[in-house]
Tab-separated table of C-alpha atoms and ligand atoms in Angstrom:
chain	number	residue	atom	x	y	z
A	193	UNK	CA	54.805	-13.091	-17.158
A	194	UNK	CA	54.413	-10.236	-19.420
A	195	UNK	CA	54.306	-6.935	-18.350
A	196	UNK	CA	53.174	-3.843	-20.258
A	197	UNK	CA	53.069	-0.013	-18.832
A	198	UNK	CA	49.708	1.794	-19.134
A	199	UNK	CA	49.417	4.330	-21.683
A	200	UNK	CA	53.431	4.671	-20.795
A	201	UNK	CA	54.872	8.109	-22.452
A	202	UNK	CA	51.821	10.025	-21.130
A	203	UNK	CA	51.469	8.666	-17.599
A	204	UNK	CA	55.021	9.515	-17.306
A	205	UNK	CA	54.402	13.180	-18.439
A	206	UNK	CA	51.334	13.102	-15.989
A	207	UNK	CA	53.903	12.341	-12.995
A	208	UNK	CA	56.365	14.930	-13.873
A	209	UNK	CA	54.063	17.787	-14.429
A	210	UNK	CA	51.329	17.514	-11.249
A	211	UNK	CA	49.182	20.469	-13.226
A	212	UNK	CA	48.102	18.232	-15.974
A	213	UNK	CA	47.488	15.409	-13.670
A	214	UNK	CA	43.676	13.701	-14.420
A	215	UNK	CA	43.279	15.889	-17.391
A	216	UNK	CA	43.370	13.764	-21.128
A	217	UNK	CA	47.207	14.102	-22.650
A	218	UNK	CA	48.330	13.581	-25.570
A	219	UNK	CA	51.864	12.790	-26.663
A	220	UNK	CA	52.820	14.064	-30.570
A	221	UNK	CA	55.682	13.148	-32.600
A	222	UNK	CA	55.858	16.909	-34.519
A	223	UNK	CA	57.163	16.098	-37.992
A	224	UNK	CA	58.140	19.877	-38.215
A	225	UNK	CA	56.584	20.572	-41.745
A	226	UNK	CA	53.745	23.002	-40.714
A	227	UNK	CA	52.831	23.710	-37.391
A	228	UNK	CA	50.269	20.524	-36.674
A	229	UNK	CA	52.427	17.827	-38.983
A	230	UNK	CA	53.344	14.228	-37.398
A	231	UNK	CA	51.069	11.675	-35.387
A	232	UNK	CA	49.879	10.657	-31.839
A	233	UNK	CA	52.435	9.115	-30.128
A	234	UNK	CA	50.264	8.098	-27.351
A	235	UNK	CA	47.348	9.110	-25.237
A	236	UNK	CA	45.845	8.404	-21.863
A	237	UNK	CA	43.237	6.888	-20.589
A	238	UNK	CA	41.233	9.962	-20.784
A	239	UNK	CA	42.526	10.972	-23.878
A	240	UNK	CA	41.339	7.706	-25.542
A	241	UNK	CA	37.504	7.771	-23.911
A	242	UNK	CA	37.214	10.844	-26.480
A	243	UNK	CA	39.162	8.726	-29.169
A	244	UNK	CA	42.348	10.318	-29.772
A	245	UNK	CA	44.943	6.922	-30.398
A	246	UNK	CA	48.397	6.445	-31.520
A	247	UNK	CA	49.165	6.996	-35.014
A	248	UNK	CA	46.405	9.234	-35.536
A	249	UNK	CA	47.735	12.306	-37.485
A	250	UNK	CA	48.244	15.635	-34.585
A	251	UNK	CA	45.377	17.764	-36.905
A	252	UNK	CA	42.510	15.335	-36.504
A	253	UNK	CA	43.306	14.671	-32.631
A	254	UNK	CA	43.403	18.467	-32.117
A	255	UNK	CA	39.752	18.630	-34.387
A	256	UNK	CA	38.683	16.195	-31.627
A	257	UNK	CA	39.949	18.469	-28.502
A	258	UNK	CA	38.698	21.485	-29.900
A	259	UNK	CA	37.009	23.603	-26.857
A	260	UNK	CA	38.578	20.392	-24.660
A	261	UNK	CA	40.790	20.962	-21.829
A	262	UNK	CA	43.466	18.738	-23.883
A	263	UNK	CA	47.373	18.711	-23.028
A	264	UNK	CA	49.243	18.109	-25.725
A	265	UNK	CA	53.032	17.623	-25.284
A	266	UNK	CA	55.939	16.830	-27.693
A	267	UNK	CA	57.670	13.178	-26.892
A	268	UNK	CA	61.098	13.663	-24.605
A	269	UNK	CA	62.205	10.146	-25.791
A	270	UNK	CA	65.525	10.209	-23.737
A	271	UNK	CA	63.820	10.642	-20.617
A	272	UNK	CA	60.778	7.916	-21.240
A	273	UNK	CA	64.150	5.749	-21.661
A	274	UNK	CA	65.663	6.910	-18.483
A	275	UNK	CA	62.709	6.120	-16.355
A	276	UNK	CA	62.092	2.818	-18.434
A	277	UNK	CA	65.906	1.895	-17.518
A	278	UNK	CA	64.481	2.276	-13.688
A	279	UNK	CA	61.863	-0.054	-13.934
A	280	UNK	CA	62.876	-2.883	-16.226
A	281	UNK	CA	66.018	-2.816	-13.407
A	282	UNK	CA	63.452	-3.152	-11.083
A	283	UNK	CA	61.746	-5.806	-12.252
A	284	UNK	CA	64.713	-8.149	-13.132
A	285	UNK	CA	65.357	-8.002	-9.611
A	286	UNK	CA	62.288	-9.891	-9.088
A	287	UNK	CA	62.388	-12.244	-11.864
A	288	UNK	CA	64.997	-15.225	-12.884
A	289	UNK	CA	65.405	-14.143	-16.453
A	290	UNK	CA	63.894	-10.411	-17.972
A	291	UNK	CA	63.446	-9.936	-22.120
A	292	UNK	CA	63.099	-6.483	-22.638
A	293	UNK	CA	60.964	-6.344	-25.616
A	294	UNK	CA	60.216	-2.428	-26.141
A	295	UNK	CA	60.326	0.539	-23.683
A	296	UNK	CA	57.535	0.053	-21.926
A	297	UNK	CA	57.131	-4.035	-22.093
A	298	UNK	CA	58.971	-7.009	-21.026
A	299	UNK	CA	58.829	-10.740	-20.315
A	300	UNK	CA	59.836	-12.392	-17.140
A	301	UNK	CA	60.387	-15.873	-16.200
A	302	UNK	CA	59.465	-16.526	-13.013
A	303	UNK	CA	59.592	-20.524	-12.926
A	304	UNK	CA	62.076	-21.319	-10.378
A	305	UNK	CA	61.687	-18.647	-8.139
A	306	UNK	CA	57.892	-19.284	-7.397
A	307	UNK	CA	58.760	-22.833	-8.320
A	308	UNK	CA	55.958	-23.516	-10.960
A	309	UNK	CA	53.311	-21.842	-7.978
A	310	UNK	CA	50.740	-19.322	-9.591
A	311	UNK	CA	49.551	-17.926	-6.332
A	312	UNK	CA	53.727	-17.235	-5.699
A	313	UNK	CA	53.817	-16.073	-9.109
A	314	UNK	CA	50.634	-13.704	-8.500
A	315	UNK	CA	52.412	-11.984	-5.609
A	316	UNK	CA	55.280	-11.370	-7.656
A	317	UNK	CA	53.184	-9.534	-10.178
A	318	UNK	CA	51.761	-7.708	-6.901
A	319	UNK	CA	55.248	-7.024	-5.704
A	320	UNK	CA	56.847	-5.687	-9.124
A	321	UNK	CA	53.287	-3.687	-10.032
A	322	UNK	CA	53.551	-1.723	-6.101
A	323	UNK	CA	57.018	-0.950	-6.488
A	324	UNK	CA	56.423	0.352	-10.062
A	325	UNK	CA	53.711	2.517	-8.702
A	326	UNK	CA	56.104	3.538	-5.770
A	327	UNK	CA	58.934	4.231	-7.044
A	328	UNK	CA	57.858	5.739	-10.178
A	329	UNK	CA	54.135	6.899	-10.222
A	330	UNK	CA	52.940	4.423	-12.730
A	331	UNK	CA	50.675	1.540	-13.219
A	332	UNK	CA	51.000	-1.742	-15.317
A	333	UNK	CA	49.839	-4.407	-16.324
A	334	UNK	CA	50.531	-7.925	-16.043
A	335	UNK	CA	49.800	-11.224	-17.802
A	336	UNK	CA	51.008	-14.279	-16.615
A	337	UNK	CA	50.537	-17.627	-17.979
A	338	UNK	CA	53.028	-21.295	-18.985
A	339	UNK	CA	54.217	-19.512	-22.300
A	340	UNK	CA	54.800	-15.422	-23.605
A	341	UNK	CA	52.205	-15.831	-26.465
A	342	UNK	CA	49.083	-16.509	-23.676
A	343	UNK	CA	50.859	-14.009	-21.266
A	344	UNK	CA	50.813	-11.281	-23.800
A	345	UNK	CA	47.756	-11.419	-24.488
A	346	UNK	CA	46.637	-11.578	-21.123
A	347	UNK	CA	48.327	-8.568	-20.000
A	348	UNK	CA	46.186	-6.805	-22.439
A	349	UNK	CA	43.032	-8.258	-21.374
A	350	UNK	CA	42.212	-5.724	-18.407
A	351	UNK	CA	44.321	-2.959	-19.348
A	352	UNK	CA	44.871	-0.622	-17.433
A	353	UNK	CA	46.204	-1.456	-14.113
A	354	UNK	CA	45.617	-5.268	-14.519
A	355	UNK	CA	46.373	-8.112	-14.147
A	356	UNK	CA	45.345	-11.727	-15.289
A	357	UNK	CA	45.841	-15.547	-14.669
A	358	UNK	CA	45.491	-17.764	-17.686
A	359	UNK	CA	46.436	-20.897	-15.623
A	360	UNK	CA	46.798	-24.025	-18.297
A	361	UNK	CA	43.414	-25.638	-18.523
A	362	UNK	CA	42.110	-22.104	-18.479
A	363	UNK	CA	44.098	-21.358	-21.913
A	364	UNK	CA	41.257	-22.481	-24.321
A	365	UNK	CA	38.153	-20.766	-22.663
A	366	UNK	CA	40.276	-17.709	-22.474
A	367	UNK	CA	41.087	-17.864	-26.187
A	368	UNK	CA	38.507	-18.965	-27.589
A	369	UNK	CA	36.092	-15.732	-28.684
A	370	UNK	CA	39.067	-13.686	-28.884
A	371	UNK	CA	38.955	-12.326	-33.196
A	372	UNK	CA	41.689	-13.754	-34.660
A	373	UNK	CA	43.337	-10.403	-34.972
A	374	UNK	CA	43.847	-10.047	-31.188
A	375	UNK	CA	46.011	-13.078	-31.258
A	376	UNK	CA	49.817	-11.559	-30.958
A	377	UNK	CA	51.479	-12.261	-34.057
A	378	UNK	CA	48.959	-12.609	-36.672
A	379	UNK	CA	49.153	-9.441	-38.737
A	380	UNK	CA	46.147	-7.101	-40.140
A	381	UNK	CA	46.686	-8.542	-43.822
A	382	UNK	CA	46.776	-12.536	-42.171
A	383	UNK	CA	43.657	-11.868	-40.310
A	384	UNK	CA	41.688	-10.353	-43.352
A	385	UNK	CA	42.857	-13.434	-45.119
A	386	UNK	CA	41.485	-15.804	-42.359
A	387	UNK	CA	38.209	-13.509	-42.548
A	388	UNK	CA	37.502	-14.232	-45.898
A	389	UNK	CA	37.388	-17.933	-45.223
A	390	UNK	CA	34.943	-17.677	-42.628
A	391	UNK	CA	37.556	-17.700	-39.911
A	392	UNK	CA	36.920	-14.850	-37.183
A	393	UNK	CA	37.573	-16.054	-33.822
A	394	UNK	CA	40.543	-18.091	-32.389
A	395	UNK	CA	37.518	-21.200	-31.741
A	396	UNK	CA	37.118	-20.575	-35.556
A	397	UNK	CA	41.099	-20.638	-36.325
A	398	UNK	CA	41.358	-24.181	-34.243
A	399	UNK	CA	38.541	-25.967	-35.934
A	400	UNK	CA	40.065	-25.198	-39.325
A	401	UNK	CA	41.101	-28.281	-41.219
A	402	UNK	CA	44.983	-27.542	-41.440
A	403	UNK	CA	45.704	-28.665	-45.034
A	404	UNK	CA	43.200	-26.200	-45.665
A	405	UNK	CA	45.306	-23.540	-43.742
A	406	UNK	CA	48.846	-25.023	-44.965
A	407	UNK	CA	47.392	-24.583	-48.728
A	408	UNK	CA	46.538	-21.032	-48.584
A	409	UNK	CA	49.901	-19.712	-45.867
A	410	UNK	CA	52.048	-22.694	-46.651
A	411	UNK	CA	53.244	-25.706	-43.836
A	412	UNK	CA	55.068	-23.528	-41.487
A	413	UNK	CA	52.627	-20.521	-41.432
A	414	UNK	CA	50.025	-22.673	-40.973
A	415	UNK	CA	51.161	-24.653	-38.155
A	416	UNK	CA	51.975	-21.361	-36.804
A	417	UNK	CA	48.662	-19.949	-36.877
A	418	UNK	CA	46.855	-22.830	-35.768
A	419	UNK	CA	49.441	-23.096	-32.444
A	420	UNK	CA	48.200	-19.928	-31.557
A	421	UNK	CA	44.545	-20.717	-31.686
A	422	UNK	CA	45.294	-23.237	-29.063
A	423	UNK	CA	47.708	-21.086	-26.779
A	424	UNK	CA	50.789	-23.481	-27.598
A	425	UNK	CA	54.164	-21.441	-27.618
A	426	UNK	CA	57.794	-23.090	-26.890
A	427	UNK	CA	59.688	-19.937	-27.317
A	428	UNK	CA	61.601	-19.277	-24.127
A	429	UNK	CA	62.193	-15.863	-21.734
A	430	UNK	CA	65.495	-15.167	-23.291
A	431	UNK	CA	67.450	-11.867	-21.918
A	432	UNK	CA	69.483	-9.729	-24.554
A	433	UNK	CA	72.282	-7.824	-24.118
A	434	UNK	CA	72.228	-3.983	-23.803
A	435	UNK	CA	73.125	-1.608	-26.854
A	436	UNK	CA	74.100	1.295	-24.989
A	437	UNK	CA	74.974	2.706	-21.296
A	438	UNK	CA	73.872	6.164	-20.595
A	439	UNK	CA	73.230	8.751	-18.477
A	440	UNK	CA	70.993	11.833	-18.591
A	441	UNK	CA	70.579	14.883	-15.641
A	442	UNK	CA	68.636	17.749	-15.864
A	443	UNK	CA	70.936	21.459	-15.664
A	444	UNK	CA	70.507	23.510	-12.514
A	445	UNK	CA	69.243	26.199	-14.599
A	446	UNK	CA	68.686	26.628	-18.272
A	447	UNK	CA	72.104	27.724	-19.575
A	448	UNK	CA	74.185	27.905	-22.791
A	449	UNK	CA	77.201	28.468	-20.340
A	450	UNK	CA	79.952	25.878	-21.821
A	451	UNK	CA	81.775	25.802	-18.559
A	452	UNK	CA	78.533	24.697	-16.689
A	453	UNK	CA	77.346	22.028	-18.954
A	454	UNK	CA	80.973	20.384	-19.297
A	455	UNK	CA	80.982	20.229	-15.083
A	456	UNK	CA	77.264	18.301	-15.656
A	457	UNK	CA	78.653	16.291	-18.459
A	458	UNK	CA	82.429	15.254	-15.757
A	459	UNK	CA	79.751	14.764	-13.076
A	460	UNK	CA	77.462	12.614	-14.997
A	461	UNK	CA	80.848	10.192	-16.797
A	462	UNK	CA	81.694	9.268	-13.463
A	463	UNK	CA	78.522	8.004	-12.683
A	464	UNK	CA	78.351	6.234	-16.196
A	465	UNK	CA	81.740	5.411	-15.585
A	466	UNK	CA	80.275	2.907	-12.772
A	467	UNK	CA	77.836	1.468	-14.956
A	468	UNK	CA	80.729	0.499	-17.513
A	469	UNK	CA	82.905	-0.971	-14.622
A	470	UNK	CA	79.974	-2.997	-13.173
A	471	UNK	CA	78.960	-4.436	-16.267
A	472	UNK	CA	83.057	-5.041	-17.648
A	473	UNK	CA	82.258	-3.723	-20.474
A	474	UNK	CA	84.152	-1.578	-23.554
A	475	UNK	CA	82.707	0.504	-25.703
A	476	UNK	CA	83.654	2.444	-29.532
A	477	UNK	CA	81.240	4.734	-29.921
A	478	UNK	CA	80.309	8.138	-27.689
A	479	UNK	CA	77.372	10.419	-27.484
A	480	UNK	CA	76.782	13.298	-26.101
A	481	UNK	CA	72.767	14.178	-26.289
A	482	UNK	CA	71.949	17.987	-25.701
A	483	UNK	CA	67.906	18.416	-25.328
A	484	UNK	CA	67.284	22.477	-25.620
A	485	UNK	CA	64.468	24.344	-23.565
A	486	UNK	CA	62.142	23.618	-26.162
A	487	UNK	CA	62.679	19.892	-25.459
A	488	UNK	CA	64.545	19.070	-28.718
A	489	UNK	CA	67.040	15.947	-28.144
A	490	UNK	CA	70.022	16.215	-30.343
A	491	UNK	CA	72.502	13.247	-30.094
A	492	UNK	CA	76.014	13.901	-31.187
A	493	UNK	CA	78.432	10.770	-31.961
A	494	UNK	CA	82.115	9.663	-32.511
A	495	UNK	CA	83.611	6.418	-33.062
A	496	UNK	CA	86.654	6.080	-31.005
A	497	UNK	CA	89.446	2.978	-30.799
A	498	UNK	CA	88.008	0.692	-28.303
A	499	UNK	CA	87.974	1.274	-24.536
A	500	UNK	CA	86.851	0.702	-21.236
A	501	UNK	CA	87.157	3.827	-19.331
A	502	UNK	CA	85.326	6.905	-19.686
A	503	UNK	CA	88.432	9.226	-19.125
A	504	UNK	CA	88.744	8.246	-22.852
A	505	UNK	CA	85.570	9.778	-23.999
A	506	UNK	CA	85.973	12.637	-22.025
A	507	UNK	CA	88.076	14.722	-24.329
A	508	UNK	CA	85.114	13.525	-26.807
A	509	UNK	CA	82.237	15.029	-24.942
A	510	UNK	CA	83.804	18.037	-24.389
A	511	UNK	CA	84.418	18.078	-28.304
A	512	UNK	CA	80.692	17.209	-29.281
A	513	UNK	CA	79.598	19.968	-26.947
A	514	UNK	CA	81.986	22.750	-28.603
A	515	UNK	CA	80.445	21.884	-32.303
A	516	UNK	CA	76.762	22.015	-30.458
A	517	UNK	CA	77.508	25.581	-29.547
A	518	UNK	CA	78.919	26.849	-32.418
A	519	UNK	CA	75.837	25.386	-34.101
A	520	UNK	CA	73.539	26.422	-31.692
A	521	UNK	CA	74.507	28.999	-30.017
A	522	UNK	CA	71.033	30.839	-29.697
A	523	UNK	CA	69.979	28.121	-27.401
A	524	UNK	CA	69.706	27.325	-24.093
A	525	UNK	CA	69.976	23.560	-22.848
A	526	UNK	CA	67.769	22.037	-19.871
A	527	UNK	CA	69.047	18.514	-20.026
A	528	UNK	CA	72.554	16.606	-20.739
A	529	UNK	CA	73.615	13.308	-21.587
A	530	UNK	CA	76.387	11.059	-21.851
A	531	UNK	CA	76.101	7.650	-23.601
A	532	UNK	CA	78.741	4.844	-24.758
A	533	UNK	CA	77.986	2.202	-27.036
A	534	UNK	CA	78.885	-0.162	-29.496
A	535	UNK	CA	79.576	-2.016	-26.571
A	536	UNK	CA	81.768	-5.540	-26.267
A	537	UNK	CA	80.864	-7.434	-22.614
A	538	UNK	CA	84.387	-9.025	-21.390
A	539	UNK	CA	82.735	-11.258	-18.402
A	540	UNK	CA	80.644	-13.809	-20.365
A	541	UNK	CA	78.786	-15.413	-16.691
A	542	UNK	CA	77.834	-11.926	-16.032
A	543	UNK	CA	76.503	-10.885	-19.175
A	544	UNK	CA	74.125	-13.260	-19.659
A	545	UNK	CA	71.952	-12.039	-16.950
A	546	UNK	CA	73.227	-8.394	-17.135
A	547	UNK	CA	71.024	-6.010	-18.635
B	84	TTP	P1	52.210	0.748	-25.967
B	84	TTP	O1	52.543	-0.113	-24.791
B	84	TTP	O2	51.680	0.093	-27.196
B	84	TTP	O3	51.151	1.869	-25.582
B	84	TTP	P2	50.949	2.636	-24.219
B	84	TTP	O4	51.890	2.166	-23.158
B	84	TTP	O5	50.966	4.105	-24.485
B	84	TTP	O6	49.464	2.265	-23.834
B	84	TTP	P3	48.891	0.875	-23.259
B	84	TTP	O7	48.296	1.217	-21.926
B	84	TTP	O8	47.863	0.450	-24.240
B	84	TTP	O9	50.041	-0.089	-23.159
B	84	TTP	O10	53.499	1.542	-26.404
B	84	TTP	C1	54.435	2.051	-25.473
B	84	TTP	C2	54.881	3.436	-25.884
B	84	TTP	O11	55.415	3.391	-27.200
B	84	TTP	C3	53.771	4.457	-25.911
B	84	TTP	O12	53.552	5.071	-24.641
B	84	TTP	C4	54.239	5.422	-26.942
B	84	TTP	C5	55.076	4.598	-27.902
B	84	TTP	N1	54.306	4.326	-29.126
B	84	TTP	C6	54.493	5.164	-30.224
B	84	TTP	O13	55.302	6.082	-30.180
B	84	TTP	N2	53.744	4.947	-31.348
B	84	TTP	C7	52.821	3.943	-31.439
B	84	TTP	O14	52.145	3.775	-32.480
B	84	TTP	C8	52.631	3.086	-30.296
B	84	TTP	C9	51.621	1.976	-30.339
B	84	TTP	C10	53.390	3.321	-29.185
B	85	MG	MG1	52.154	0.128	-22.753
């Protein structure tokens, strides 16, 4: 299965912030240059019927919302990570092996526990899409298929909210008048190429002689390409280890009290400190990330001598939040966070599945 949050940054600024809810919403990354500089992060739904996108540079959306009730917002990365921490925990409950493969998209494998049964594996999707929409507000949507490359695609075939069954003998139809460009994996400059020889659709990709293919991309390329005109894939759901363990809480109030922020930052290590025991792991580096009323994240780091208790990194924190103030002392914070990383797992059984 392959499942992929709907326009993910801005539906989750939609949930927190019920006065923009329905309206289109933009998400910018400001570059900080002149007032307008950097690109679309992402849009919504609604955003994207009047053709604002991702990557498209912040002046020429705004040209295209002019006299439009538009929302523009500035990405709050550490929170879009917080909330996709929630679900991809979420979802591994419900799967027998997760691959996180960005923030808002991950495979499952879901073999033995539906064993090999696509109406079991359909309620799955069911049961992980409701609780996403439960729990956090937001839709997504879901591919599933015998193999990630079909899946993938799939869960972008009825975006948004979807989701789609490419059973095995249904792989070919479903494939077939897709341009070859749709077909995850093969690159803008690989599908111009394939253009110029006449070769547009995936139907067009699999009838291609494959010397003819191996001549221009070379053997492996080529046998690449023309695996993915016919759906084949052998790559398996393989879970990864995590980077980093953090945790991130919103102030009471807005403050640039010291004394206030370090009691956030104790009461937010012990909570981390749980996620570090549970997972038996140690860790050399610590963060402290300070995101100011204006929504600015700032992360902070030191590399300590290895440990496995946050009691060490305390002393750090409280460091990394003196230099922030005497930097910044102008102003105020709304959220804190605490992260470890550089992280070493001890228990080998557990960390195979441990995300
Ligand atoms: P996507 O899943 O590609 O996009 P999306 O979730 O916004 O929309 P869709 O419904 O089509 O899945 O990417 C996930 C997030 O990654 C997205 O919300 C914002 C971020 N992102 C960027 O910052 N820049 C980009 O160019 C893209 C494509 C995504
Ligand atoms: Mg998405």
């Amino acid at each position: 299965m392959h499942i992929d949050l709907d326009s993910f940054y801005a539906s989750i600024e939609e949930v927190r912030n019920n006065s923009i809810k329905g309206k289109p919403i933009v998400i910018c990354v400001y570059s900080g240059r002149t007032q307008n500089s950097g690109a679309v992060s992402t849009s919504n739904y609604s955003a994207r019927k009047l053709g604002i996108k991702s990557g498209m540079p912040i002046v020429l959306a705004k040209r295209i919302a002019m006299n439009k009730e538009v929302v523009f917002l500035p990405v709050d990365i550490e929170y879009y990570r917080e909330v996709s921490d929630r679900i991809m925990n979420l979802i591994e409950e419900e799967s027998d092996t997760l691959e996180q493969v960005s923030i808002d998209e991950a495979y499952i494998d879901v073999t033995e526990k539906t064993n090999s049964n696509w109406n079991k594996a359909i309620q799955v999707a069911n049961t992980i899409k409701q609780k996403i929409l439960s729990q956090e507000g937001l839709t997504a949507s879901v591919g599933i298929a015998s193999n990630k490359f079909v899946a993938k695609i799939a869960s972008d075939f009825q975006k948004p909210n979807g989701l789609t069954l490419v059973k095995n003998e249904e792989i070919i139809p479903f494939l077939e008048n897709l341009k070859v460009s749709k077909l995850h994996g093969i690159g803008e400059k690989t599908a111009r190429v394939l253009n110029e020889i006449g070769i547009e659709t995936s139907k067009d990709l699999s009838k291609c002689d494959i010397k003819v293919l191996e001549e221009i991309f070379g053997k492996n390329k080529a046998k690449l390409l023309h695996d993915k005109s016919l759906g084949i894939d052998n790559s398996i759901v393989e879970s990864k280890k995590k980077k980093q363990l953090s945790k991130i809480g919103t102030l009471k109030e807005d403050t640039k009290d010291k004394k206030v922020i370090f009691e956030k930052i104790i009461e937010l290590s012990n909570e981390l400190n749980q996620k570090i025991k549970r997972d038996n792991v140690s860790f050399r580096t610590v963060s402290l990330i300070t995101i100011d009323i204006e929504l600015k994240t700032h992360i902070k780091s030191e590399t300590i001598s290895q440990a496995n208790d946050i009691q060490r990194a305390v002393p750090v924190f409280k460091q990394l939040l003196n230099n922030y103030i005497e930097k910044n002392s102008e102003k105020k914070l709304r959220r804190i966070g605490v992260r470890v990383s550089n992280l070493e797992f001890f228990n080998s059984q557990r960390t195979l599945d441990e995300f």
